[in-house]
Structure formats: C-alpha cells, structure tokens
Coordinates of C-alpha atoms in Angstrom, one line a residue:
M1 CA 0.0 0.0 0.0
A2 CA 2.2 2.8 -1.3
S3 CA -0.7 5.3 -0.7
L4 CA -3.3 5.5 2.1
S5 CA -5.6 7.8 0.2
T6 CA -7.1 4.9 -1.9
Q7 CA -8.4 3.3 1.3
F8 CA -11.0 6.0 2.0
G9 CA -13.4 5.1 -0.8
T10 CA -14.6 1.9 0.8
F11 CA -15.2 3.7 4.1
A12 CA -17.4 6.2 2.2
V13 CA -19.6 3.5 0.8
A14 CA -19.7 1.7 4.1
A15 CA -20.8 4.9 5.8
L16 CA -23.6 5.4 3.2
V17 CA -24.8 1.9 3.8
V18 CA -24.7 2.3 7.6
Y19 CA -26.6 5.6 7.3
F20 CA -29.5 4.0 5.4
L21 CA -29.5 1.0 7.8
L22 CA -29.8 3.3 10.7
R23 CA -32.6 5.3 9.1
A24 CA -34.4 2.0 8.2
F25 CA -34.0 0.3 11.6
G26 CA -33.5 3.1 14.0
R27 CA -36.3 4.4 16.1
A28 CA -37.8 7.6 14.9
K29 CA -38.8 9.8 17.9
N30 CA -41.4 12.5 17.2
G31 CA -40.6 16.0 18.4
E32 CA -36.8 15.7 18.4
L33 CA -36.2 18.0 15.5
L34 CA -32.8 19.2 16.6
R35 CA -31.6 15.6 17.1
S36 CA -32.8 14.6 13.6
A37 CA -31.0 17.7 12.1
R38 CA -27.8 16.8 13.9
Q39 CA -27.9 13.2 12.8
H40 CA -28.5 14.2 9.2
A41 CA -25.6 16.6 9.3
L42 CA -23.3 14.0 11.0
W43 CA -23.9 11.2 8.5
C44 CA -23.7 13.5 5.4
A45 CA -20.4 14.8 6.7
I46 CA -19.0 11.2 7.3
I47 CA -20.0 10.2 3.7
G48 CA -18.5 13.4 2.3
Y49 CA -15.3 13.1 4.4
F50 CA -14.4 9.7 3.0
A51 CA -15.9 10.1 -0.5
T52 CA -13.9 13.3 -1.2
A53 CA -10.7 11.8 0.0
S54 CA -11.3 8.6 -2.1
S55 CA -10.5 10.1 -5.4
N56 CA -7.2 8.8 -6.7
W57 CA -7.3 10.6 -10.0
F58 CA -3.7 11.9 -9.8
G59 CA -2.3 8.4 -9.1
E60 CA -4.0 7.2 -12.3
A61 CA -3.2 10.2 -14.4
V62 CA 0.6 10.1 -13.9
D63 CA 0.8 6.6 -15.4
V64 CA 1.8 6.2 -19.1
P65 CA 0.4 2.8 -20.3
I66 CA 2.4 0.9 -22.8
S67 CA -0.7 0.8 -25.1
D68 CA -1.3 4.5 -25.2
Q69 CA 1.8 6.8 -24.9
S70 CA 0.0 10.0 -26.0
N71 CA -0.1 13.1 -23.9
L72 CA -2.9 13.4 -21.3
D73 CA -6.1 14.8 -22.8
V74 CA -6.7 18.3 -21.4
A75 CA -10.5 17.9 -21.1
M76 CA -10.2 14.5 -19.4
G77 CA -7.4 15.8 -17.1
I78 CA -9.5 18.8 -16.0
A79 CA -12.5 16.6 -15.5
S80 CA -10.5 14.1 -13.4
A81 CA -8.9 16.9 -11.4
A82 CA -12.3 18.4 -10.6
T83 CA -13.5 15.1 -8.9
P84 CA -12.7 16.1 -5.3
G85 CA -14.2 19.5 -5.7
L86 CA -17.3 18.1 -7.3
W87 CA -17.7 15.6 -4.4
V88 CA -17.6 18.5 -2.0
A89 CA -20.1 20.6 -3.9
F90 CA -22.5 17.7 -4.5
I91 CA -22.6 16.3 -1.0
Y92 CA -22.7 19.6 0.9
V93 CA -25.0 21.4 -1.4
A94 CA -27.4 18.5 -2.0
S95 CA -27.4 17.8 1.8
Q96 CA -29.1 21.2 2.3
Y97 CA -32.0 20.0 0.2
T98 CA -32.4 16.4 1.4
W99 CA -33.5 17.0 5.0
P100 CA -36.0 14.6 6.5
R101 CA -39.6 15.7 5.6
R102 CA -40.4 17.2 8.9
L103 CA -37.2 19.4 8.7
K104 CA -37.8 21.0 5.4
P105 CA -36.6 24.6 5.6
L106 CA -39.4 27.2 5.6
R107 CA -39.5 30.7 4.4
T108 CA -39.8 32.9 7.4
A109 CA -40.5 36.6 7.8
T110 CA -38.5 38.3 10.6
L111 CA -37.1 41.8 11.2
A112 CA -34.2 40.5 13.3
P113 CA -30.9 41.1 11.5
R114 CA -28.9 37.9 10.7
S115 CA -25.1 37.9 10.1
L116 CA -23.8 35.6 7.4
T117 CA -20.3 35.6 8.8
S118 CA -20.8 34.8 12.5
P119 CA -21.3 31.0 12.0
I120 CA -17.9 30.7 10.1
P121 CA -15.2 28.9 12.2
K122 CA -12.4 31.3 11.6
K123 CA -9.6 29.3 13.2
L124 CA -10.5 26.3 11.1
V125 CA -10.6 28.4 8.0
A126 CA -7.1 29.6 8.9
A127 CA -5.9 26.0 9.4
T128 CA -7.4 25.0 6.0
L129 CA -5.6 27.8 4.3
V130 CA -2.3 26.6 6.0
V131 CA -2.9 23.1 4.6
L132 CA -3.6 24.7 1.2
I133 CA -0.3 26.6 1.3
L134 CA 1.6 23.5 2.4
A135 CA 0.0 21.5 -0.4
C136 CA 1.0 24.1 -3.0
V137 CA 4.6 24.1 -1.6
T138 CA 4.6 20.2 -1.8
V139 CA 3.5 20.3 -5.4
Y140 CA 6.1 22.9 -6.2
S141 CA 8.8 20.7 -4.7
V142 CA 8.2 17.9 -7.2
R143 CA 8.5 20.1 -10.2
D144 CA 11.8 18.5 -11.3
V145 CA 10.5 15.0 -12.0
A146 CA 11.4 13.9 -15.5
A147 CA 9.3 11.6 -17.7
I148 CA 9.9 7.9 -17.7
A149 CA 9.1 5.9 -20.8
P150 CA 7.1 2.7 -20.4
L151 CA 9.0 -0.6 -20.8
P152 CA 7.6 -3.3 -23.0
E153 CA 7.8 -7.0 -22.0
T154 CA 11.1 -8.5 -22.9
E155 CA 12.2 -12.1 -23.1
I156 CA 15.8 -13.3 -22.5
S157 CA 16.8 -16.8 -23.5
A158 CA 20.0 -18.7 -23.5
D159 CA 21.1 -22.3 -24.0
D160 CA 19.9 -23.6 -20.7
Y161 CA 17.4 -21.0 -19.3
S162 CA 15.0 -18.3 -20.3
Y163 CA 13.0 -15.7 -18.5
S164 CA 10.8 -12.6 -19.2
N165 CA 10.6 -9.1 -17.7
P166 CA 7.0 -7.9 -17.4
S167 CA 6.0 -4.6 -19.0
Q168 CA 6.0 -1.5 -16.8
D169 CA 4.0 1.7 -17.1
G170 CA 5.9 4.9 -17.6
L171 CA 5.6 8.2 -15.7
R172 CA 4.6 11.6 -17.0
A173 CA 6.8 14.6 -16.6
A174 CA 6.0 17.1 -13.8
G175 CA 5.4 19.9 -16.3
E176 CA 2.6 17.9 -17.9
I177 CA 0.8 16.7 -14.8
L178 CA 1.3 19.2 -12.0
P179 CA -0.8 22.0 -13.6
Y180 CA -3.8 19.7 -13.1
L181 CA -3.1 19.5 -9.4
Y182 CA -3.2 23.3 -9.1
V183 CA -6.5 23.2 -11.1
S184 CA -7.8 20.6 -8.6
F185 CA -6.8 22.8 -5.6
G186 CA -8.6 25.8 -7.3
I187 CA -11.8 23.9 -8.0
L188 CA -11.8 22.4 -4.5
A189 CA -11.5 25.9 -3.0
L190 CA -14.3 27.2 -5.3
A191 CA -16.5 24.3 -4.3
A192 CA -15.9 25.1 -0.6
I193 CA -16.9 28.7 -1.2
V194 CA -20.0 27.7 -3.1
A195 CA -21.0 25.2 -0.5
S196 CA -20.4 27.8 2.3
I197 CA -22.6 30.3 0.6
V198 CA -25.4 27.7 0.2
I199 CA -25.1 26.7 3.9
L200 CA -25.1 30.3 5.1
R201 CA -28.0 31.4 3.0
R202 CA -30.2 28.4 3.6
R203 CA -33.5 29.2 5.1
P204 CA -33.9 28.3 8.8
L205 CA -35.2 24.9 9.9
P206 CA -38.7 25.0 11.4
G207 CA -39.1 24.3 15.1
I208 CA -35.5 25.1 15.9
S209 CA -34.4 28.4 17.6
E210 CA -32.4 31.0 15.8
H211 CA -29.3 30.2 18.0
N212 CA -29.5 26.5 17.2
N213 CA -30.0 27.2 13.5
R214 CA -26.8 29.4 13.6
L215 CA -25.0 26.7 15.4
L216 CA -26.1 24.1 12.9
R217 CA -24.6 26.2 10.1
T218 CA -21.3 26.4 12.1
I219 CA -21.3 22.6 12.4
W220 CA -21.9 22.2 8.6
L221 CA -19.0 24.7 7.9
N222 CA -16.8 23.0 10.4
R223 CA -17.1 19.6 8.7
L224 CA -16.9 21.2 5.2
Y225 CA -13.5 22.8 5.9
R226 CA -12.2 19.6 7.6
T227 CA -13.2 17.6 4.5
V228 CA -11.4 20.2 2.2
A229 CA -8.3 20.0 4.4
V230 CA -8.2 16.2 4.2
S231 CA -8.6 16.3 0.4
L232 CA -5.8 18.8 0.0
A233 CA -3.5 16.6 2.2
V234 CA -4.4 13.5 0.2
Q235 CA -3.6 15.1 -3.1
A236 CA -0.3 16.6 -1.8
G237 CA 0.6 13.1 -0.5
E238 CA 0.0 11.7 -4.0
A239 CA 2.4 14.3 -5.3
L240 CA 5.1 13.0 -2.9
H241 CA 4.3 9.4 -4.0
Y242 CA 4.7 10.6 -7.6
K243 CA 8.3 11.8 -6.9
A244 CA 9.0 8.7 -4.8
R245 CA 8.2 6.5 -7.9
W246 CA 10.8 8.5 -9.8
F247 CA 13.5 7.8 -7.2
H248 CA 12.5 4.1 -7.1
N249 CA 13.0 4.0 -10.9
E250 CA 16.4 5.6 -10.5
S251 CA 17.3 3.0 -7.9
T252 CA 17.1 0.3 -10.6
R253 CA 19.3 2.0 -13.2
Y254 CA 22.4 -0.1 -12.2
I255 CA 20.7 -3.1 -13.8
D256 CA 20.6 -1.6 -17.3
G257 CA 24.3 -1.0 -17.4
S258 CA 24.1 2.8 -17.5
G259 CA 26.9 3.2 -15.0
A260 CA 25.0 3.6 -11.7
G261 CA 26.3 1.4 -8.9
I262 CA 24.9 -0.3 -5.8
E263 CA 25.5 2.7 -3.6
Y264 CA 23.6 4.9 -6.0
M265 CA 20.8 2.4 -6.0
D266 CA 20.6 2.2 -2.2
S267 CA 20.5 6.0 -1.8
M268 CA 17.8 6.5 -4.4
Y269 CA 15.8 3.6 -2.9
K270 CA 16.0 5.2 0.6
I271 CA 15.0 8.6 -0.6
G272 CA 11.9 7.1 -2.3
N273 CA 11.0 5.2 0.8
N274 CA 11.3 8.3 3.0
L275 CA 9.0 10.2 0.6
D276 CA 6.4 7.4 0.8
W277 CA 6.5 7.3 4.6
T278 CA 6.4 11.1 4.8
A279 CA 3.3 11.2 2.6
N280 CA 1.6 8.4 4.4
Y281 CA 2.1 9.9 7.9
A282 CA 1.3 13.4 6.7
V283 CA -2.1 12.3 5.3
L284 CA -2.8 10.2 8.3
G285 CA -1.8 13.0 10.7
I286 CA -3.9 15.7 9.1
S287 CA -6.8 13.3 8.8
V288 CA -6.7 12.4 12.5
L289 CA -6.3 16.1 13.4
M290 CA -9.3 17.1 11.4
L291 CA -11.2 14.1 12.7
F292 CA -10.8 15.5 16.3
W293 CA -11.4 19.2 15.4
R294 CA -14.9 19.0 16.8
P295 CA -17.6 21.6 16.1
P296 CA -19.3 23.5 19.0
T297 CA -22.2 21.9 20.7
N298 CA -23.6 24.6 23.0
F299 CA -27.2 24.3 21.8
E300 CA -29.8 26.1 23.8
N301 CA -33.0 24.5 25.2
L302 CA -31.5 21.1 24.5
P303 CA -33.5 18.5 26.3
R304 CA -31.0 17.0 28.6
A305 CA -31.5 13.3 29.3
K306 CA -31.3 12.3 32.9
R307 CA -27.9 10.9 33.6
T308 CA -28.5 7.3 34.6
G309 CA -26.3 4.2 34.8
F310 CA -27.6 3.1 31.5
S311 CA -26.8 6.4 29.8
R312 CA -23.2 6.2 31.1
L313 CA -23.1 2.6 30.0
R314 CA -24.0 3.6 26.4
D315 CA -21.5 6.5 26.4
Q316 CA -18.8 4.1 27.5
L317 CA -19.7 1.6 24.8
F318 CA -19.4 4.3 22.1
S319 CA -16.1 5.6 23.4
L320 CA -14.7 2.1 23.7
Q321 CA -15.6 1.3 20.1
Y322 CA -14.4 4.6 18.8
A323 CA -11.0 4.3 20.5
T324 CA -10.3 0.6 19.9
A325 CA -11.4 0.7 16.2
L326 CA -9.3 3.7 15.6
L327 CA -6.2 2.1 17.1
M328 CA -6.8 -1.0 15.1
F329 CA -7.0 0.8 11.8
V330 CA -3.9 2.9 12.6
A331 CA -2.0 -0.2 13.5
I332 CA -3.0 -1.7 10.1
F333 CA -1.9 1.4 8.2
I334 CA 1.4 1.5 10.0
A335 CA 2.1 -2.2 9.5
W336 CA 1.1 -2.5 5.9
P337 CA 4.2 -0.9 4.3
N338 CA 6.3 -3.4 6.2
L339 CA 4.8 -6.4 4.4
P340 CA 7.1 -8.3 2.1
V341 CA 7.2 -6.9 -1.4
S342 CA 6.7 -9.3 -4.3
D343 CA 9.7 -9.5 -6.7
D344 CA 8.7 -9.4 -10.3
Y345 CA 12.0 -11.1 -11.2
K346 CA 11.4 -14.1 -9.1
L347 CA 8.8 -16.8 -9.0
P348 CA 5.9 -16.0 -6.7
T349 CA 6.1 -17.7 -3.3
G350 CA 3.0 -16.5 -1.5
E351 CA 5.0 -14.9 1.3
R352 CA 3.3 -11.5 1.0
E353 CA -0.2 -13.1 1.1
T354 CA 0.7 -15.2 4.1
W355 CA 1.8 -12.1 6.1
M356 CA -1.4 -10.3 5.0
L357 CA -3.5 -13.0 6.6
V358 CA -1.3 -12.8 9.7
L359 CA -1.8 -9.0 9.8
F360 CA -5.6 -9.2 9.6
T361 CA -5.7 -11.9 12.2
S362 CA -3.4 -9.9 14.5
A363 CA -5.5 -6.8 14.0
A364 CA -8.7 -8.6 15.1
V365 CA -6.9 -10.1 18.1
F366 CA -5.5 -6.7 18.9
Y367 CA -9.0 -5.2 18.8
L368 CA -10.4 -7.9 21.1
A369 CA -7.4 -7.5 23.4
L370 CA -8.0 -3.8 23.8
N371 CA -11.6 -4.4 24.7
A372 CA -10.6 -7.2 27.1
L373 CA -8.0 -4.9 28.8
Y374 CA -10.7 -2.3 29.5
L375 CA -13.0 -5.0 30.9
G376 CA -10.1 -6.2 33.1
Y377 CA -9.5 -2.7 34.3
A378 CA -13.2 -2.4 35.2
N379 CA -12.9 -5.6 37.1
V380 CA -9.9 -4.4 39.1
V381 CA -11.4 -1.0 40.1
S382 CA -14.8 -2.6 40.9
R383 CA -13.7 -5.7 42.8
Q384 CA -15.6 -4.5 45.9
I385 CA -18.8 -5.4 44.1
S386 CA -17.5 -8.7 42.7
A387 CA -20.1 -10.6 44.8
A388 CA -23.0 -8.9 43.1
P389 CA -25.1 -11.1 40.7
K390 CA -24.0 -11.1 37.1
H391 CA -26.8 -11.2 34.4
S392 CA -25.9 -12.4 31.0
A393 CA -27.4 -14.1 28.0
K394 CA -26.2 -15.5 24.7
L395 CA -26.7 -13.7 21.4
P396 CA -29.6 -14.7 19.3
M397 CA -28.8 -17.6 16.9
W398 CA -29.2 -15.7 13.6
P399 CA -26.1 -13.5 14.0
Y400 CA -24.1 -16.6 14.6
I401 CA -25.7 -18.3 11.6
C402 CA -24.9 -15.3 9.3
A403 CA -21.3 -15.1 10.6
G404 CA -20.9 -18.9 10.4
L405 CA -22.0 -19.0 6.8
L406 CA -19.7 -16.1 5.8
I407 CA -16.7 -17.7 7.6
A408 CA -17.3 -21.1 6.1
A409 CA -17.6 -19.6 2.6
C410 CA -14.4 -17.5 3.0
L411 CA -12.6 -20.5 4.5
Y412 CA -13.4 -22.6 1.6
F413 CA -12.0 -20.1 -0.9
L414 CA -9.0 -19.5 1.3
L415 CA -8.2 -23.2 1.2
F416 CA -9.3 -23.8 -2.5
P417 CA -8.8 -20.4 -4.3
P418 CA -10.1 -20.1 -7.9
L419 CA -6.6 -20.2 -9.5
D420 CA -8.1 -19.8 -13.0
Y421 CA -9.5 -16.5 -11.8
L422 CA -6.5 -15.5 -9.8
W423 CA -3.9 -16.1 -12.5
G424 CA -0.4 -16.6 -11.2
F425 CA -1.5 -16.6 -7.6
V426 CA 0.3 -18.8 -5.0
A427 CA -2.0 -19.6 -2.1
P428 CA -0.6 -19.6 1.5
S429 CA -0.3 -23.0 3.3
K430 CA -3.5 -24.6 4.2
V431 CA -2.2 -25.3 7.7
V432 CA -1.5 -21.6 8.2
V433 CA -4.9 -20.6 7.0
I434 CA -6.7 -23.1 9.3
A435 CA -4.5 -22.2 12.2
L436 CA -5.3 -18.4 11.8
V437 CA -9.1 -19.0 11.5
V438 CA -9.0 -21.3 14.6
L439 CA -7.1 -18.6 16.5
L440 CA -9.8 -16.1 15.6
V441 CA -12.6 -18.4 16.7
L442 CA -10.8 -19.2 20.0
A443 CA -10.2 -15.5 20.6
H444 CA -13.9 -14.7 20.1
M445 CA -14.9 -17.6 22.4
G446 CA -12.5 -16.4 25.0
F447 CA -13.6 -12.8 24.8
A448 CA -17.3 -13.8 24.9
W449 CA -16.7 -15.9 28.0
F450 CA -14.9 -13.0 29.7
A451 CA -17.6 -10.4 28.7
R452 CA -20.3 -12.6 30.2
R453 CA -18.5 -12.8 33.5
S454 CA -16.8 -9.5 33.9
I455 CA -18.0 -6.9 36.5
I456 CA -20.2 -4.1 35.2
P457 CA -19.5 -1.1 37.4
W458 CA -22.7 0.8 36.7
N459 CA -26.0 0.7 38.5
V460 CA -28.2 -0.8 35.7
T461 CA -31.0 -3.2 35.5
A462 CA -30.6 -6.9 34.5
A463 CA -31.9 -6.2 31.0
E464 CA -29.5 -3.3 30.5
E465 CA -26.6 -5.4 31.8
I466 CA -27.5 -8.3 29.5
W467 CA -27.8 -5.9 26.5
Y468 CA -24.3 -4.5 27.3
R469 CA -22.7 -7.9 27.4
R470 CA -24.5 -8.9 24.2
V471 CA -23.2 -5.8 22.4
L472 CA -19.7 -6.6 23.4
E473 CA -20.1 -10.2 22.1
L474 CA -21.6 -8.9 18.9
R475 CA -18.7 -6.6 18.3
S476 CA -16.3 -9.5 18.8
L477 CA -18.2 -11.6 16.3
R478 CA -18.2 -8.7 13.8
A479 CA -14.4 -8.2 14.2
V480 CA -13.6 -11.9 13.7
T481 CA -16.0 -12.3 10.7
S482 CA -14.6 -9.2 9.0
A483 CA -11.0 -10.3 9.6
V484 CA -11.8 -13.7 7.8
A485 CA -13.5 -11.8 5.0
A486 CA -10.5 -9.4 4.7
M487 CA -8.1 -12.4 4.6
L488 CA -9.9 -13.6 1.4
V489 CA -10.9 -10.4 -0.5
V490 CA -7.8 -8.3 0.4
G491 CA -5.2 -11.0 1.2
Y492 CA -5.9 -12.8 -2.1
A493 CA -6.1 -9.6 -4.1
F494 CA -9.3 -10.1 -6.0
P495 CA -9.5 -7.8 -9.0
V496 CA -12.9 -6.5 -7.9
R497 CA -12.6 -4.2 -4.9
L498 CA -14.4 -6.5 -2.5
D499 CA -12.6 -5.1 0.5
L500 CA -15.8 -3.1 1.1
L501 CA -17.4 -6.3 2.3
A502 CA -15.0 -6.7 5.2
I503 CA -15.5 -3.0 6.3
M504 CA -19.2 -3.3 6.0
I505 CA -19.2 -6.4 8.3
F506 CA -17.1 -4.6 10.9
C507 CA -19.5 -1.5 10.8
V508 CA -22.8 -3.3 10.9
P509 CA -24.9 -1.5 13.5
A510 CA -25.8 -3.4 16.6
V511 CA -29.4 -2.1 16.5
I512 CA -30.1 -4.5 13.6
F513 CA -29.5 -7.5 15.9
L514 CA -30.2 -6.1 19.3
E515 CA -32.9 -3.7 20.5
R516 CA -32.3 -1.5 23.4
P517 CA -33.8 -3.0 26.6
K518 CA -37.2 -2.2 27.9
D519 CA -38.8 -2.8 31.2
S520 CA -41.0 -5.5 29.7
E521 CA -37.9 -7.4 28.5
V522 CA -36.4 -8.1 31.9
M523 CA -38.4 -11.2 32.7
S524 CA -37.9 -12.7 29.3
L525 CA -34.2 -12.1 29.3
Q526 CA -33.9 -13.6 32.8
R527 CA -35.8 -16.7 31.7
S528 CA -33.4 -17.1 28.7
T529 CA -30.5 -16.7 31.1
S530 CA -31.7 -19.4 33.4
A531 CA -32.5 -21.7 30.5

C-alpha cells in the first residue's frame, strides 16, 4: 500500500450503507427535530469526508500505459482533477435540500438582522488555508520529476534458461501533470466557497431556535472545511508518492548498465521510501487532526436526558468502540508498508499473502485484546462489588448463523482459491490458514466468555446489563468475521474491490440485531438466562 488515500473510498460506501440502515431500523422519535437535524448533518459529513478523499485521479493520471503513450487529454485531465471539488459541492449542497420531511426549511418573515459571517469557524478556515499553502509548496517541490518511458515486456533466453521481464507503465513529466493538481486545488477551493454560501443562505429549519440554527450552520461549515483540508492533504501526498516513484525507478538503473552502482541504487531507494513514509504519515496525521477538530455543541434549550447508569453505559460503549477501532486501523496502516514486497523477477512464493493473513488476524486479536483490557481494568477497580449477581445471555442464533456462513464460505475459498480467476497466484499454506481461523474463533470464544463474567461497574437493570454484554459479544463476532473476509478479499487480491465487504461487516450497527432494553424485557431475558 504505497498510498493511504485509496483506502478511504470503501469507508465512504460503508458509511452510506450504515446511514441507510440506521434510518431504516433506528427508532424515529417524534418531536426531536434538533436531534434529527444533527444526525442528518453528521452522516452526510461522514460520507462526504471519505468520498472526497477517495478520489485517486492523480495516481492514475501520472501513469503512461504501454498501449497509449500519447499526452494526457486536457479535457479529461481537468474533469479528473475536478473530482474532489465536485464531491464537496455535490454532498454539501445536496445535503441542504435532502433534509427529512419534517425538517424541510421554511420561508420565514423576521425583522431580526442575521449575520452571514458569524457562523464561520475562523480558526478552522485559517488551518485549512495553511494546509492549502503546504499542499502548494509540496506540489512545487516535485516540479523537477522527469518523464519515464514505459518498458515493453522482454524475453531473454540462453542455451539452458529463459525468463521474461513484465511490461511496466511509464511516468509523466512534472510539467505535464502538475498543472492539473493546481486546477484541482482551485476547483476544491471554489466548491468550498459555493457550499459555504449555500449553507449560510439556507432558510432556517422549522421548530429550531435562531441560536440553534446558527450553530447548525457552524457545524456544517466546520465539517466542510475539515473535509477540504483532508482532500488537500491527500492530493499533496499523492504528489510525494509521484516523486518517490521516480526515485525508485532511479534505484534500478544499475541493472541496465548505465553506470550507476549499488551505492547509488541504495541512496535512491532510501529517498523514495522516505518520501512514501512522509506522505503516508502526513495524510494520516492531518486526517486524524481534522477528525478530532470537533464543532461547537452549545445548543440552547437542548433536552438533557437524565444521567442514569444506562446512559453512562452507552457512552462508555461508544467511546470504547471509537478508540479501539481507531487504534486497530492505525495499526494496520502502519504495519502495511512493512509487508514483504513481491519481486517481479522471481517466481511467486505466497510470502506476502501469508503475512497479509497474519496481519488481519493480528488486527482482530489486537482489537479484542484492547476491549478485554478495558473490561479487566473495570474488574480491578470494581472488585468490591464482585459478589454482586451477574446477568448475561447469549446472542440470538441468527447473528451466529450469518457469521458462520460467511466464515465457512471464506474459509473454503481460502483453502481452495479459484486459481483460474487469480492467475499466477500462490496460495498460502492450508495449515497456516486453518490455524489463523481457529485462532480467531478461539479469541472470540475467550472474549465472549470473559464479557459474560466481567464486572459491570454501573447501576443498571438486569436487562440493561444483558444488553451491554450482548453488544460486546456482537462486536467481537463482527471483528472476527470481518477479519476472515478481509483475509480472502484483500489478502488474495481479488481484482474487484471486494474489501468493502470486510469493512461493512465490521461496521454493521448493533441495532439490527439487538434492541435497546425495555422494562418489559427483563423477565424474558432472565428466563433465557436461566434456560
């Protein structure tokens, strides 16, 4: 994974699917107009955040295929460069006209003056401008990259051996491709301005106070500028990867007899690697920074729910999932560049695929270990109530049936891959595959056992405690199932981008399988526990 930017697209589609699932299965509560408006804004921002960053137009435009070595078409280049800006404009402008029916903006008559600039988050605008300046400086720094001609496939034969070198795409010169990056930056800035104007001039939402309407505009603008900053960082990172490719090409010149030696090769290779790592960490750092740059939430007349043990339980569940999932994905992004690289000049061995399977297994076990560590910490600090009764119940059967069918199907293709479809693929050892899947199943069983017996340090009812333990068990089941799916669709490098399947499994909302507890459910859950 030379670039992290291409991973965001599957998150965008997964967020879109989750949003529709939540709207289909979530409970609609009448009268909570502000809550509905905030949820609509949140999910539209999540989709826009990842969709805008998913465009890898620059990485594709710099390639010179062996079949078509003509210059890049100007119209197609501009259209491709406009993709991030069009995503911003489409999502943030269309979102202002796709509110739920009861939140349709109304034309209101008021004599009170309304400022169009007060909702603008000025510090975030300044930070976005800084990212824009750094992105332009980064693009300027790669202006000296020279073109690389594509290499056709060659065959070398002698008396007792023969081998072939596969064809390689070329690289366009910086003078041909970099102007489109500046065009992309300009269109992205223009789209942000247009979206800001639409958000600021949108008519107020009915049933929501003037202060809350202004705060909602600030939230929309906050997430808009964070999205723009991430998109700028992603494209600047692609420019660094572009220059890294040129250095990597220079590192192989000693092979063609042009006079470069081993020391030259090593120095060029190290420079290329440093540029790749700089781009990856810069994109990841800015993305995390913008992710945590939260908008204000000082809404007035906000109905404050009574703080109960169950509300604190739910807040803890959300925080735990957010932190552990983030750490797991960061660990995957950091570990991925260290995977073995396939050598085109040697016969395939399956070493890279094997370590991919190990990585996904380790990520799932790491996620479960983080959750188990928190439960262990809760046990230690709450040992004075260890004698209290513990209420637990197994998950319904149908989540296990769905997960079992998916794991069985993935395991079959892991052991018996369609080699006619995966041409030239060397499958990992069947013993390794079975051992990793068994490890995942055992890790889930151990975590489920621990979750059912750990101490819950909140004053909650039996039904709420059972629901909490079931959610933890369901999260473990999702992580294990998604890891097995990722072992197949990512580890075996299917041409179709099926890695979306693994992310969707990991992000399936618990509300589809488990309803929040009601008072009427206490007796039935206790009966299922005793049974």
